PDB file of C-alpha atoms in Angstrom:
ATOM      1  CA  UNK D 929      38.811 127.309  30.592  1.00 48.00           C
ATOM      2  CA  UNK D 930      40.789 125.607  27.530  1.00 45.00           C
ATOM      3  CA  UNK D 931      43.749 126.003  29.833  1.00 40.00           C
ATOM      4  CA  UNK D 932      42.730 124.511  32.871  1.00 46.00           C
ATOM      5  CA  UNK D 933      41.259 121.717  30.667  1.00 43.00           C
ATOM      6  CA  UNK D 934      44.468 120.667  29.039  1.00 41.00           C
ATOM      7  CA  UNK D 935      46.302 121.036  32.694  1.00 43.00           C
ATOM      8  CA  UNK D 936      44.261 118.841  33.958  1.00 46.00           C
ATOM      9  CA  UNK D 937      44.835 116.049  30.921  1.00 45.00           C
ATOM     10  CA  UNK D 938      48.426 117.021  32.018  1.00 44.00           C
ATOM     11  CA  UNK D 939      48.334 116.344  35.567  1.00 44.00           C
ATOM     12  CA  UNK D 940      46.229 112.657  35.028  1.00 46.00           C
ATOM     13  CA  UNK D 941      48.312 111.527  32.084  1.00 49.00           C
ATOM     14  CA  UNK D 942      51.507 112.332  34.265  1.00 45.00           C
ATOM     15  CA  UNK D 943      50.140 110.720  37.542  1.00 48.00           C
ATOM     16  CA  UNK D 944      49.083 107.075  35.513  1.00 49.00           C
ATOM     17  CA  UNK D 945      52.616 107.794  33.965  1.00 49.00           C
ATOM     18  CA  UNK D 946      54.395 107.492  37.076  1.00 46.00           C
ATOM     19  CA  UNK D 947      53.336 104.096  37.844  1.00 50.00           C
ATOM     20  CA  UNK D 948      55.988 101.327  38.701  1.00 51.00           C
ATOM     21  CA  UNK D 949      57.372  99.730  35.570  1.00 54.00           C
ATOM     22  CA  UNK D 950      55.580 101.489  33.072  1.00 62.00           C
ATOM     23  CA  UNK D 951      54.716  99.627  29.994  1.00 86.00           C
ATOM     24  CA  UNK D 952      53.589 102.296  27.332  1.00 93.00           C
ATOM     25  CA  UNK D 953      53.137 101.353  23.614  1.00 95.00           C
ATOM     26  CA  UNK D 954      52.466 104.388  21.188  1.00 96.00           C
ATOM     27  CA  UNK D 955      51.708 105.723  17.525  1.00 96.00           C
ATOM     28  CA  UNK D 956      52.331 108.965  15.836  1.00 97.00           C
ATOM     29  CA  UNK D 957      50.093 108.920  12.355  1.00 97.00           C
ATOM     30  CA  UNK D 958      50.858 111.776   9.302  1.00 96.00           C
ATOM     31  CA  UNK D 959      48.471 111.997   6.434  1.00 94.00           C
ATOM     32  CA  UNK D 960      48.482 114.815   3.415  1.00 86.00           C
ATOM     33  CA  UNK D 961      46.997 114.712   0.500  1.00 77.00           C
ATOM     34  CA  UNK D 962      47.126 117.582  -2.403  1.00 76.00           C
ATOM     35  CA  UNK D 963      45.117 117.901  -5.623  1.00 70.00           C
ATOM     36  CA  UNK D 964      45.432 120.660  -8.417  1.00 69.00           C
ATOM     37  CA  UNK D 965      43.710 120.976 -11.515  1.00 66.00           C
ATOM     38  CA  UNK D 966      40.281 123.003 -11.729  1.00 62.00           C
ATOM     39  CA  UNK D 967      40.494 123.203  -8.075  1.00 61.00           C
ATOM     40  CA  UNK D 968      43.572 123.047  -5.605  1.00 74.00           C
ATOM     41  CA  UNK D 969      42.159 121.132  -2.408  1.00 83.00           C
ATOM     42  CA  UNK D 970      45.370 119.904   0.624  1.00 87.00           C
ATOM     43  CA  UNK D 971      44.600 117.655   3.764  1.00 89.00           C
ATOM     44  CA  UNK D 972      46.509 117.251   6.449  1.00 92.00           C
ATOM     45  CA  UNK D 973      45.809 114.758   9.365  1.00 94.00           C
ATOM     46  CA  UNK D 974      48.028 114.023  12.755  1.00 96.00           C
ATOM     47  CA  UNK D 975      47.554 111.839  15.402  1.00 97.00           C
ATOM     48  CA  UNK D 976      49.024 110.673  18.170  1.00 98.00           C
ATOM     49  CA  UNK D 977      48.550 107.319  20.811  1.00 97.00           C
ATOM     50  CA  UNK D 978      49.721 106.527  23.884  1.00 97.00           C
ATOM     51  CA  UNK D 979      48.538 103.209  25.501  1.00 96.00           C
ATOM     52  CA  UNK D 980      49.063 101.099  27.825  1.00 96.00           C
ATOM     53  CA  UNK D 981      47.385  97.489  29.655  1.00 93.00           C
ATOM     54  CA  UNK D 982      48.326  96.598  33.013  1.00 92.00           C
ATOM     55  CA  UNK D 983      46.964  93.654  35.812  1.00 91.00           C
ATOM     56  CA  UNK D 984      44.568  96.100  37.350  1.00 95.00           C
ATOM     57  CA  UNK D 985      44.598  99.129  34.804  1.00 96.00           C
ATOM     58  CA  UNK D 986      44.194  99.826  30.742  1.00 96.00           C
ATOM     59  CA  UNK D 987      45.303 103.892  30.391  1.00 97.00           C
ATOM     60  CA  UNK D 988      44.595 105.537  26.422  1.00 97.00           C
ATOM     61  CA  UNK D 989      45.386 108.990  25.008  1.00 98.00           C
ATOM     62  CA  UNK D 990      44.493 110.112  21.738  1.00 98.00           C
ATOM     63  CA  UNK D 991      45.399 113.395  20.025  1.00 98.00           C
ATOM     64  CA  UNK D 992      44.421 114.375  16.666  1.00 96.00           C
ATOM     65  CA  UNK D 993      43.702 117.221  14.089  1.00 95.00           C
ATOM     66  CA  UNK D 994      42.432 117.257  10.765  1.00 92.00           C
ATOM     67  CA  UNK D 995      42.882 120.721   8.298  1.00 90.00           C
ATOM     68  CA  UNK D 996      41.139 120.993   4.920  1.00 86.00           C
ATOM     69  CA  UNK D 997      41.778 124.161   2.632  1.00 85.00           C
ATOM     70  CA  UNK D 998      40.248 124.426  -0.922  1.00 82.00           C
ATOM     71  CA  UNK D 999      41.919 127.255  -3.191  1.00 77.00           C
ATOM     72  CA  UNK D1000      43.969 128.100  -0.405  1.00 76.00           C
ATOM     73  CA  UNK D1001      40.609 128.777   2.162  1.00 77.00           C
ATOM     74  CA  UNK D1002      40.340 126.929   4.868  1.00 78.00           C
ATOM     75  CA  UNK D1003      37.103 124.562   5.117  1.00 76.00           C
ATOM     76  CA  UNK D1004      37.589 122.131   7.882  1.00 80.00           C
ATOM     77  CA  UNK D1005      39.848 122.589  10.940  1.00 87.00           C
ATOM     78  CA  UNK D1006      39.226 120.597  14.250  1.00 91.00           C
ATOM     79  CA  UNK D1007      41.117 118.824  17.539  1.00 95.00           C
ATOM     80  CA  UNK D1008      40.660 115.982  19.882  1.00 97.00           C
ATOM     81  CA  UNK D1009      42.056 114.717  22.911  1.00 98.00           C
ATOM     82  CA  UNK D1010      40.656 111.926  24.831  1.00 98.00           C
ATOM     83  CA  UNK D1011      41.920 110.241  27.400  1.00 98.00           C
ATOM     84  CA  UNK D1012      40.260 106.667  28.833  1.00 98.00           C
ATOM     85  CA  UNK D1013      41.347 104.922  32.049  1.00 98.00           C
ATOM     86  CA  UNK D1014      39.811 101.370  32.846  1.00 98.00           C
ATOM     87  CA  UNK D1015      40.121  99.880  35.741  1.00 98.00           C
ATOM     88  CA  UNK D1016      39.806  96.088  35.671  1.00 97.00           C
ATOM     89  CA  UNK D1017      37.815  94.014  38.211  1.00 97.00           C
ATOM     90  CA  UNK D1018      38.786  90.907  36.118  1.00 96.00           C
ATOM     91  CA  UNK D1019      39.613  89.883  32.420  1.00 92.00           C
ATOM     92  CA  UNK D1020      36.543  91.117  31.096  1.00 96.00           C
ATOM     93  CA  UNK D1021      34.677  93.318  33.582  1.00 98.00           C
ATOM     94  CA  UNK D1022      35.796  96.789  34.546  1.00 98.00           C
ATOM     95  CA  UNK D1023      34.701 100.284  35.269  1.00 98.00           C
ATOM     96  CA  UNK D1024      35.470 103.651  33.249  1.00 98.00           C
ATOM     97  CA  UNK D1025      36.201 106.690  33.156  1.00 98.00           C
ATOM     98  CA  UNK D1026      36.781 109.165  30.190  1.00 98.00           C
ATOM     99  CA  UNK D1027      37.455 112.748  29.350  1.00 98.00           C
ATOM    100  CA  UNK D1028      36.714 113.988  25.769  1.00 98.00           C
ATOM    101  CA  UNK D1029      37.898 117.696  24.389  1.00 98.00           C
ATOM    102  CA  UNK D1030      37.095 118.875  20.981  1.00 96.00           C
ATOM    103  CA  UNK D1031      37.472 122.087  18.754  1.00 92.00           C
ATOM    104  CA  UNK D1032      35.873 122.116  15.774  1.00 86.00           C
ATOM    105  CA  UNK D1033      35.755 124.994  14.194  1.00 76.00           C
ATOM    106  CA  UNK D1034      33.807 124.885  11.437  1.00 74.00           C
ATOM    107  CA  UNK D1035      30.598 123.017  13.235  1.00 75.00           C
ATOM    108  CA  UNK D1036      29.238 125.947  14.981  1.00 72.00           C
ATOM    109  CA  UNK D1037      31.010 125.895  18.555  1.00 78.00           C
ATOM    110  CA  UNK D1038      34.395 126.924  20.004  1.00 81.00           C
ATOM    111  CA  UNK D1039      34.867 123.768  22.057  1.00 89.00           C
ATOM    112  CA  UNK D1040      32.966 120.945  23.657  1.00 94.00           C
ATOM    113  CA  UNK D1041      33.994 119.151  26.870  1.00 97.00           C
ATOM    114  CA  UNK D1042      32.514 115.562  27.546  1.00 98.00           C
ATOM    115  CA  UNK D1043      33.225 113.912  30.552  1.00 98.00           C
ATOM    116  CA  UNK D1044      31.483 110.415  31.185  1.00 98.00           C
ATOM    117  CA  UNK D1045      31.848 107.009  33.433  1.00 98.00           C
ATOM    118  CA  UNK D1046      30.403 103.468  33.659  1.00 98.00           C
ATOM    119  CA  UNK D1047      30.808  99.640  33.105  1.00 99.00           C
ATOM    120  CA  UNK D1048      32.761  98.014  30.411  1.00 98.00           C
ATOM    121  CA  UNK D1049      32.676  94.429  29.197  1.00 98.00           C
ATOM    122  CA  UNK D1050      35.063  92.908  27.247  1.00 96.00           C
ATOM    123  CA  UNK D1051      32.681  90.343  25.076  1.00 96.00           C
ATOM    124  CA  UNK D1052      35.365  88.892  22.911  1.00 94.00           C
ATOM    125  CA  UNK D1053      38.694  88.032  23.962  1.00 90.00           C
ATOM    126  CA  UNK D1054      41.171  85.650  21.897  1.00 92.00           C
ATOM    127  CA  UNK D1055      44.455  86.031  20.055  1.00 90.00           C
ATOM    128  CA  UNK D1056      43.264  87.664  16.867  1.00 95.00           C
ATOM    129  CA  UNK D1057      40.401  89.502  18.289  1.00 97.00           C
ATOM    130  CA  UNK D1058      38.991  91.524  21.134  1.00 96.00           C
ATOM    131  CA  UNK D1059      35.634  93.282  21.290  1.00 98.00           C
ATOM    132  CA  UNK D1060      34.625  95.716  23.725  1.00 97.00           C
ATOM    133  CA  UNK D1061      31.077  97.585  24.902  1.00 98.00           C
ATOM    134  CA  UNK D1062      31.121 100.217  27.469  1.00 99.00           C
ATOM    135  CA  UNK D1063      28.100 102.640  28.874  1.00 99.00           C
ATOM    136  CA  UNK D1064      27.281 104.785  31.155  1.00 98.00           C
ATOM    137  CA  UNK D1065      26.167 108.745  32.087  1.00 99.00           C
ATOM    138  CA  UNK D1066      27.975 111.432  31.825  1.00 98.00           C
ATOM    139  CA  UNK D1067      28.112 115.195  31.131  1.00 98.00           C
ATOM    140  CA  UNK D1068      28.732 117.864  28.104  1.00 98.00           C
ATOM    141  CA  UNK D1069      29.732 120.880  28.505  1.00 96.00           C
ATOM    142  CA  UNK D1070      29.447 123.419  25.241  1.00 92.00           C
ATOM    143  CA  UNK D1071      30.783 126.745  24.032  1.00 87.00           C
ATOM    144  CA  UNK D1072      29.249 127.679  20.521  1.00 78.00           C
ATOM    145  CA  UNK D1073      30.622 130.518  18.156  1.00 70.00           C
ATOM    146  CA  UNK D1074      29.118 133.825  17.811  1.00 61.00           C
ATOM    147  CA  UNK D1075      30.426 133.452  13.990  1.00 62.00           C
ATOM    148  CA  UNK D1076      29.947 131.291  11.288  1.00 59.00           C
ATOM    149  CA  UNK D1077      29.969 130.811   7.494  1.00 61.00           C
ATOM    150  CA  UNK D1078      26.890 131.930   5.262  1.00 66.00           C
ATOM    151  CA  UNK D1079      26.015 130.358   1.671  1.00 69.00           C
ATOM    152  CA  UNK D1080      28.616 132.667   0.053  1.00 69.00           C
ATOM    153  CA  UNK D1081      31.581 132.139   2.329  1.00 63.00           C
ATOM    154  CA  UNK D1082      31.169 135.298   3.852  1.00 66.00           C
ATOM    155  CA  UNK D1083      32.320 135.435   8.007  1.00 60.00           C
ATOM    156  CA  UNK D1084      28.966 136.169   9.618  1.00 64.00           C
ATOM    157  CA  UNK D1085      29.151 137.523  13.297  1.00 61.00           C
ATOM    158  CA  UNK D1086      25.959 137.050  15.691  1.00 62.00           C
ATOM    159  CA  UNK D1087      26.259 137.617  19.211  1.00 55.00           C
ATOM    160  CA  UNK D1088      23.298 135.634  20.112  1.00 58.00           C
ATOM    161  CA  UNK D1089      25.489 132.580  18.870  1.00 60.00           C
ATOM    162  CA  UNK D1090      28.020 132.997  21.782  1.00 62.00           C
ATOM    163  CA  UNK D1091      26.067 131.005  24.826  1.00 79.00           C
ATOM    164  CA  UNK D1092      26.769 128.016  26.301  1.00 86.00           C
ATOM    165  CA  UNK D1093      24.791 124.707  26.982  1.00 89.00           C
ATOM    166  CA  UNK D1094      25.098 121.671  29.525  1.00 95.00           C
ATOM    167  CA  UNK D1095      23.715 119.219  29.395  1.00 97.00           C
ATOM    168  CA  UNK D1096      23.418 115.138  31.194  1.00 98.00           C
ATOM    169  CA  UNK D1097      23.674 112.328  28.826  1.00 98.00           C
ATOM    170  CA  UNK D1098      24.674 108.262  28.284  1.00 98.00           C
ATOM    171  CA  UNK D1099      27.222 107.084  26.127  1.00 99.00           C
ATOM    172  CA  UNK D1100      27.501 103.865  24.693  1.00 99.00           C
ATOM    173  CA  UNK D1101      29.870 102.485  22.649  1.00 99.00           C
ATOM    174  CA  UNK D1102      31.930  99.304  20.918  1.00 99.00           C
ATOM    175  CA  UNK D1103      35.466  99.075  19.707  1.00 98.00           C
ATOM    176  CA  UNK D1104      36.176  95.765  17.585  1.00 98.00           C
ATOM    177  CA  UNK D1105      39.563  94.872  17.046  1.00 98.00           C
ATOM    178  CA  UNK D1106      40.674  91.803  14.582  1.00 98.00           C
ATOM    179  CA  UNK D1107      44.526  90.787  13.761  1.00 98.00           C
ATOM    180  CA  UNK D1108      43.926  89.361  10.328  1.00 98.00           C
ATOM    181  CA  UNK D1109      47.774  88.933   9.956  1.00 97.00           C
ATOM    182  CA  UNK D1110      50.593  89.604  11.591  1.00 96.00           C
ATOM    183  CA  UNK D1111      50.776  92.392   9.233  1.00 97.00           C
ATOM    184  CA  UNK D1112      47.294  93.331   8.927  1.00 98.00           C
ATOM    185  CA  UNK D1113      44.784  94.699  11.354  1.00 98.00           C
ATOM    186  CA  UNK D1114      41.263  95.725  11.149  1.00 99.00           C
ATOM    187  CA  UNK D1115      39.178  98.003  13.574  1.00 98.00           C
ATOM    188  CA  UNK D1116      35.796  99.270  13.723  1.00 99.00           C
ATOM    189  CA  UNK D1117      35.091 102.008  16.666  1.00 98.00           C
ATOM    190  CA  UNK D1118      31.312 103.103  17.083  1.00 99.00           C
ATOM    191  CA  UNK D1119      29.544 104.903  19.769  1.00 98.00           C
ATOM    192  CA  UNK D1120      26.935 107.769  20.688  1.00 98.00           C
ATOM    193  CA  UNK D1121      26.332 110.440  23.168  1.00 98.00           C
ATOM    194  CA  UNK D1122      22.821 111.012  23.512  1.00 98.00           C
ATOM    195  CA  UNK D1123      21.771 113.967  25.810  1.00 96.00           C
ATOM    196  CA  UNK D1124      18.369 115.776  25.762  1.00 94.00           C
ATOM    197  CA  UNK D1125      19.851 119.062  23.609  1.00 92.00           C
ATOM    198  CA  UNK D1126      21.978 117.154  21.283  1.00 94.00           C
ATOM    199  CA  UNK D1127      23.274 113.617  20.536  1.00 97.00           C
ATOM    200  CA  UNK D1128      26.615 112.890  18.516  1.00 96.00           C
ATOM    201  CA  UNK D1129      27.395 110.047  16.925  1.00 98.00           C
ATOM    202  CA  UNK D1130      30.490 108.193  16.092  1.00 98.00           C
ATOM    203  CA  UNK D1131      31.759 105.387  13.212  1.00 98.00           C
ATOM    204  CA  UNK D1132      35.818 104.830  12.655  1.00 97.00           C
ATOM    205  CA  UNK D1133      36.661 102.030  10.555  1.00 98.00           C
ATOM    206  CA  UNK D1134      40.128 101.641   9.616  1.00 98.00           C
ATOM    207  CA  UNK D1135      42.625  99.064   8.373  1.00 98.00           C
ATOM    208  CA  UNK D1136      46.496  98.902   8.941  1.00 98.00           C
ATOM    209  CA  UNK D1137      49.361  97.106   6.974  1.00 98.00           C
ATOM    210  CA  UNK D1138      52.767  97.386   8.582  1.00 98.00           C
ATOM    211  CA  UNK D1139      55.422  97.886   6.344  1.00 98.00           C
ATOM    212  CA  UNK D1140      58.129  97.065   8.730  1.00 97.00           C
ATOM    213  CA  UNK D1141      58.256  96.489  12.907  1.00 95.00           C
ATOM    214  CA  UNK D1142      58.529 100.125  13.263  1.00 97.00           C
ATOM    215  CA  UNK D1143      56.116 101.667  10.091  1.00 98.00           C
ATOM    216  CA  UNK D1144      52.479 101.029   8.980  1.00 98.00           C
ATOM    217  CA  UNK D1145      50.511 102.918   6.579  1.00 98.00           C
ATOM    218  CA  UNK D1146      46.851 102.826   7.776  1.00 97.00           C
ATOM    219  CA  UNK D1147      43.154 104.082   5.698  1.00 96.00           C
ATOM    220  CA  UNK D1148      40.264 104.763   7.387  1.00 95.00           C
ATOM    221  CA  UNK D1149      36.908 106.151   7.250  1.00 94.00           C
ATOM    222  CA  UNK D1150      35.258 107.950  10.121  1.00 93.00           C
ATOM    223  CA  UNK D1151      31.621 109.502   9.882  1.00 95.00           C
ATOM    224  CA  UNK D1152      30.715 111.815  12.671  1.00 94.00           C
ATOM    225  CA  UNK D1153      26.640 112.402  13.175  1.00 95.00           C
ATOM    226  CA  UNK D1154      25.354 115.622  15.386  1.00 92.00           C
ATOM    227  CA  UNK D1155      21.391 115.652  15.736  1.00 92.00           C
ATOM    228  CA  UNK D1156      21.491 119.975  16.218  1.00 86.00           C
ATOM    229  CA  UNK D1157      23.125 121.953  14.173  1.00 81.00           C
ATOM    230  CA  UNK D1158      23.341 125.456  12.621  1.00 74.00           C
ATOM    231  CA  UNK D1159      21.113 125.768   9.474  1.00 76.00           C
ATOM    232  CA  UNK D1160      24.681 126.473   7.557  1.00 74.00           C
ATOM    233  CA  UNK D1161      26.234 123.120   8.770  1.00 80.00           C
ATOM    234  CA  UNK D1162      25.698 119.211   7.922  1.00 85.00           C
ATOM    235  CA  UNK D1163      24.783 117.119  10.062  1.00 90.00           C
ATOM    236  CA  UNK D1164      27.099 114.476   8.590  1.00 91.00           C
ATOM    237  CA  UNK D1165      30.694 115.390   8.761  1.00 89.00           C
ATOM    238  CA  UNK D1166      32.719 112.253   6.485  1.00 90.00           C
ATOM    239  CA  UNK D1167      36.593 111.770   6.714  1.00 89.00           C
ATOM    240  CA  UNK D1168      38.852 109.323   4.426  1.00 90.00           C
ATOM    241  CA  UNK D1169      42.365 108.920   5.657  1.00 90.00           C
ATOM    242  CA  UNK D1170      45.460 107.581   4.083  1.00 93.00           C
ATOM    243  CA  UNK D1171      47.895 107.655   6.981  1.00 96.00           C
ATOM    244  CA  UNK D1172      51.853 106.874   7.435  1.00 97.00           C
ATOM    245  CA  UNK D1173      52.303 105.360  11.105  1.00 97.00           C
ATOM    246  CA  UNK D1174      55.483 104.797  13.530  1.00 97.00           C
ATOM    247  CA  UNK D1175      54.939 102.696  16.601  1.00 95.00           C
ATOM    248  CA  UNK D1176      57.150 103.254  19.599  1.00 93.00           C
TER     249      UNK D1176
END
């Protein structure tokens, strides 16, 4: 399944790729942070984007990961990949279509798979700032773990864990984007997935300084919200990212 899911990312990102005169602008992001003293705690965060806005088309891929280990055990470990096409009926109207895959594996599934589709307006348009809204339906697809961590760190295996769930639901969601500078830019992403087994939602706020044409250094803050979860696991899941950033 995870295989046929990333061929398929393959095969789309390769067909909008093959366009005439291909304009593609891109990011690769690094973070790590270490601390040592009572307790020895490392982060590392990737991620990688690949965009692009055409006359009749606006194509994004996002890959990420984020690892947390505290005294050398692992305590947070997950992947995205998303990929967005929009296809433009003018300068602010368009339809949409996205594919979401994420592996979490420390928030009670093996992966999730979240396809969805609908109308997107582009409220704000001008030099320093754009602001977007999208919804629409759309369906989740689930694979939960048949282990998971107890109160004392101890692996627990139950096999009654290891089902699956699908599920319809609407997404909604805004992504605010504001040059303050030529060297400074602010974004705020936000949206939810509400279905009738679960709903998930999302807040990234982040701010960027380039450094030079090339190299940015960017801190954010992302809060992820899920409405079900295992009795072991939060329902709030908070990231803070200092981030090094080369755009290509």
């Amino acid at each position: 399944m995870k295989v046929s899911i990333l061929a398929a990312a393959v095969l789309v990102s390769a067909s909008a790729m093959a366009e005439e005169n291909p304009q593609w602008n891109g990011s690769l992001e690094l973070g790590y942070i270490n601390t040592s003293g009572n307790t020895t705690s490392t982060t590392m965060t990737s991620k990688f984007s690949l965009e692009t806005d055409r006359e009749k088309w606006r194509h994004a891929l996002n890959l990420s990961g984020y690892n947390n280990s505290d005294d050398d055990v692992r305590s947070a470990e997950s992947y995205n990949a998303n990929w967005q096409s929009n296809y433009k009926f003018n300068e602010v109207q368009s339809m949409f279509g996205r594919i979401e895959y994420e592996d979490d594996r420390f928030n009670g599934w093996d992966y999730q798979v979240t396809g969805t589709a609908g109308y997107s307006h582009r409220l704000l348009f001008n030099d320093d700032m754009t602001l977007d809204l999208e919804a629409g339906p759309g369906y989740r697809y689930s694979v939960y773990d048949q282990d998971y961590m107890d109160d004392d760190g101890n692996l627990v295996w139950d096999p009654s864990l290891g089902e699956t769930q699908s599920e319809a639901l609407v997404r909604a969601a805004a992504d605010f984007n504001w040059d303050i500078s030529d060297t400074a830019h602010f974004r705020q992403e936000a949206s939810t997935e509400a279905g009738h087994e679960n709903v998930i939602n999302r807040s990234v706020t982040s701010l960027t300084m380039d450094l030079t044409d090339v190299l940015a250094v960017k801190l954010s803050y992302e809060i992820k919200f899920t409405r079900e979860v295992l009795p072991t696991v939060n329902q709030y899941d908070r990231k803070t990212v200092v981030s090094v950033g080369y755009k290509f």
